[in-house]
Amino acid sequence: YNIQLVKKQLEELKKQQEQNKDQKQDKNQKSGQCDQKDQDQENKEQDSSDKGEEQQENKDGQQDQDQDQNQQKNQDAEKEGEQEQSQQNEASEADEKEQQEAAQKAAEEKEKEHNQQARDQQRRLQGKMTSEEARQLLNSLKDEEGKLNFVPVADDRSEQETSKDW
């Protein structure tokens, strides 16, 4: 839209310049000579048209800068999107690794439990207690035992001095 608008304005300026030149040529032909005022006016018009062109070029330059900035913003947004996507990928990979590690640990625990059951079965065949049975027996004995209370003996020995044999 901006490009079309600028093109239209440039065409209008060119038409105005051509009309101004045509009018000046007609005046010059009629009078046969160019007055100093006409030359001053022509210079002023030329300056104003040059200024208009410069302003138009400035507008074009500003539009180019705006487009460059928009492109830069788009590129930055794309980079941020790519970074977010890579972070999400890394997070999903980390989740997958954690799930794999958890599955491995669970498999190892099941294998240990299976091995322990096999050892317990062998001990039963030999007529021995399993480790679980031994643990249960010890726990039951702990419950039956009373607390050990220390009661010092009050006799005359505590009052005697220790003899030195060195």
Tab-separated table of C-alpha atoms in Angstrom:
chain	number	residue	atom	x	y	z
A	1	TYR	CA	0.000	0.000	0.000
A	2	ASN	CA	2.804	2.416	0.944
A	3	ILE	CA	4.698	1.704	-2.247
A	4	GLN	CA	1.644	2.443	-4.368
A	5	LEU	CA	0.978	5.658	-2.475
A	6	VAL	CA	4.575	6.820	-2.975
A	7	LYS	CA	4.452	5.999	-6.698
A	8	LYS	CA	1.274	8.056	-7.112
A	9	GLN	CA	2.819	11.016	-5.317
A	10	LEU	CA	5.946	10.806	-7.478
A	11	GLU	CA	3.832	10.769	-10.636
A	12	GLU	CA	1.897	13.818	-9.441
A	13	LEU	CA	5.132	15.691	-8.732
A	14	LYS	CA	6.474	14.869	-12.178
A	15	LYS	CA	3.268	16.079	-13.785
A	16	GLN	CA	3.464	19.332	-11.827
A	17	GLN	CA	7.064	19.832	-12.903
A	18	GLU	CA	6.171	19.221	-16.548
A	19	GLN	CA	3.257	21.660	-16.325
A	20	ASN	CA	5.512	24.271	-14.728
A	21	LYS	CA	8.100	23.821	-17.476
A	22	ASP	CA	5.463	24.048	-20.183
A	23	GLN	CA	4.023	27.235	-18.690
A	24	LYS	CA	7.481	28.797	-18.435
A	25	GLN	CA	8.308	27.895	-21.997
A	26	ASP	CA	5.061	29.447	-23.162
A	27	LYS	CA	5.828	32.624	-21.218
A	28	ASN	CA	9.367	32.745	-22.572
A	29	GLN	CA	8.152	32.386	-26.120
A	30	LYS	CA	5.564	35.123	-25.688
A	31	SER	CA	7.827	37.634	-24.043
A	32	GLY	CA	10.878	36.606	-25.957
A	33	GLN	CA	12.984	37.185	-22.889
A	34	CYS	CA	13.139	35.743	-19.479
A	35	ASP	CA	12.727	38.225	-16.646
A	36	GLN	CA	14.798	37.967	-13.580
A	37	LYS	CA	11.627	37.355	-11.572
A	38	ASP	CA	10.704	34.416	-13.727
A	39	GLN	CA	14.141	32.963	-13.224
A	40	ASP	CA	13.856	33.476	-9.457
A	41	GLN	CA	10.440	31.850	-9.476
A	42	GLU	CA	11.758	29.034	-11.591
A	43	ASN	CA	14.644	28.540	-9.182
A	44	LYS	CA	12.270	28.606	-6.234
A	45	GLU	CA	9.959	26.103	-7.873
A	46	GLN	CA	12.909	23.953	-8.776
A	47	ASP	CA	14.147	24.149	-5.197
A	48	SER	CA	10.708	23.331	-3.846
A	49	SER	CA	10.367	20.424	-6.266
A	50	ASP	CA	13.846	19.264	-5.256
A	51	LYS	CA	12.817	19.542	-1.623
A	52	GLY	CA	9.648	17.603	-2.407
A	53	GLU	CA	11.731	14.931	-4.070
A	54	GLU	CA	14.110	14.888	-1.102
A	55	GLN	CA	11.183	14.594	1.261
A	56	GLN	CA	9.807	11.831	-0.897
A	57	GLU	CA	13.202	10.111	-0.864
A	58	ASN	CA	13.311	10.567	2.908
A	59	LYS	CA	9.888	8.996	3.143
A	60	ASP	CA	11.076	6.167	0.926
A	61	GLY	CA	14.174	5.766	3.083
A	62	GLN	CA	12.037	5.805	6.227
A	63	GLN	CA	9.736	3.199	4.720
A	64	ASP	CA	12.749	1.082	3.801
A	65	GLN	CA	14.027	1.413	7.355
A	66	ASP	CA	10.599	0.493	8.703
A	67	GLN	CA	10.513	-2.546	6.445
A	68	ASP	CA	14.023	-3.517	7.552
A	69	GLN	CA	12.982	-3.151	11.180
A	70	ASN	CA	9.885	-5.252	10.575
A	71	GLN	CA	11.984	-7.892	8.873
A	72	GLN	CA	14.438	-7.833	11.788
A	73	LYS	CA	11.568	-8.187	14.253
A	74	ASN	CA	10.198	-11.102	12.250
A	75	GLN	CA	13.611	-12.748	12.199
A	76	ASP	CA	13.990	-12.203	15.949
A	77	ALA	CA	10.545	-13.681	16.524
A	78	GLU	CA	11.458	-16.675	14.380
A	79	LYS	CA	14.688	-17.151	16.337
A	80	GLU	CA	12.790	-16.964	19.623
A	81	GLY	CA	10.287	-19.480	18.294
A	82	GLU	CA	13.106	-21.779	17.264
A	83	GLN	CA	14.723	-21.415	20.682
A	84	GLU	CA	11.435	-22.180	22.425
A	85	GLN	CA	10.953	-25.184	20.143
A	86	SER	CA	14.470	-26.437	20.915
A	87	GLN	CA	13.862	-25.936	24.650
A	88	GLN	CA	10.616	-27.875	24.387
A	89	ASN	CA	12.431	-30.608	22.485
A	90	GLU	CA	15.142	-30.712	25.145
A	91	ALA	CA	12.509	-30.821	27.887
A	92	SER	CA	10.668	-33.661	26.166
A	93	GLU	CA	13.969	-35.520	25.662
A	94	ALA	CA	14.771	-35.030	29.351
A	95	ASP	CA	11.329	-36.369	30.276
A	96	GLU	CA	11.884	-39.378	28.045
A	97	LYS	CA	15.285	-40.012	29.658
A	98	GLU	CA	13.758	-39.762	33.124
A	99	GLN	CA	11.027	-42.202	32.145
A	100	GLN	CA	13.607	-44.605	30.728
A	101	GLU	CA	15.719	-44.341	33.887
A	102	ALA	CA	12.656	-44.926	36.074
A	103	ALA	CA	11.711	-47.955	33.973
A	104	GLN	CA	15.299	-49.272	34.271
A	105	LYS	CA	15.267	-48.832	38.060
A	106	ALA	CA	11.935	-50.616	38.305
A	107	ALA	CA	13.268	-53.477	36.173
A	108	GLU	CA	16.413	-53.705	38.345
A	109	GLU	CA	14.327	-53.787	41.531
A	110	LYS	CA	12.139	-56.538	40.114
A	111	GLU	CA	15.249	-58.507	39.153
A	112	LYS	CA	16.735	-58.073	42.659
A	113	GLU	CA	13.476	-59.200	44.214
A	114	HIS	CA	13.368	-62.226	41.930
A	115	ASN	CA	16.982	-63.109	42.800
A	116	GLN	CA	16.204	-62.744	46.529
A	117	GLN	CA	13.223	-65.062	46.182
A	118	ALA	CA	15.415	-67.634	44.406
A	119	ARG	CA	18.011	-67.475	47.250
A	120	ASP	CA	15.278	-67.763	49.882
A	121	GLN	CA	13.901	-70.848	48.082
A	122	GLN	CA	17.360	-72.459	48.101
A	123	ARG	CA	17.811	-71.762	51.854
A	124	ARG	CA	14.425	-73.354	52.631
A	125	LEU	CA	15.443	-76.452	50.693
A	126	GLN	CA	18.618	-76.633	52.842
A	127	GLY	CA	16.560	-76.316	56.031
A	128	LYS	CA	17.796	-72.819	56.867
A	129	MET	CA	15.913	-69.608	57.613
A	130	THR	CA	15.470	-66.985	54.946
A	131	SER	CA	16.674	-63.452	55.586
A	132	GLU	CA	13.082	-62.262	56.038
A	133	GLU	CA	12.335	-64.997	58.534
A	134	ALA	CA	15.480	-64.129	60.503
A	135	ARG	CA	14.487	-60.463	60.545
A	136	GLN	CA	11.017	-61.322	61.829
A	137	LEU	CA	12.458	-63.546	64.577
A	138	LEU	CA	14.825	-60.834	65.783
A	139	ASN	CA	12.070	-58.233	65.794
A	140	SER	CA	9.855	-60.517	67.889
A	141	LEU	CA	12.686	-61.047	70.419
A	142	LYS	CA	13.256	-57.309	70.698
A	143	ASP	CA	9.653	-56.821	71.693
A	144	GLU	CA	9.904	-59.446	74.451
A	145	GLU	CA	13.031	-58.004	76.064
A	146	GLY	CA	12.691	-55.451	78.794
A	147	LYS	CA	14.682	-52.306	79.234
A	148	LEU	CA	18.016	-52.590	80.991
A	149	ASN	CA	17.998	-50.345	84.019
A	150	PHE	CA	21.341	-49.540	85.604
A	151	VAL	CA	21.240	-49.610	89.386
A	152	PRO	CA	24.535	-48.699	91.026
A	153	VAL	CA	25.633	-50.798	93.990
A	154	ALA	CA	26.146	-48.845	97.156
A	155	ASP	CA	29.054	-50.440	99.025
A	156	ASP	CA	32.236	-49.250	100.607
A	157	ARG	CA	34.414	-49.740	97.577
A	158	SER	CA	33.334	-46.508	95.970
A	159	GLU	CA	34.603	-44.558	98.976
A	160	GLN	CA	38.064	-46.181	98.997
A	161	GLU	CA	40.777	-44.621	97.019
A	162	THR	CA	42.252	-46.517	94.185
A	163	SER	CA	45.639	-47.878	94.948
A	164	LYS	CA	48.501	-46.903	92.793
A	165	ASP	CA	50.511	-49.823	91.570
A	166	TRP	CA	53.003	-48.058	89.399
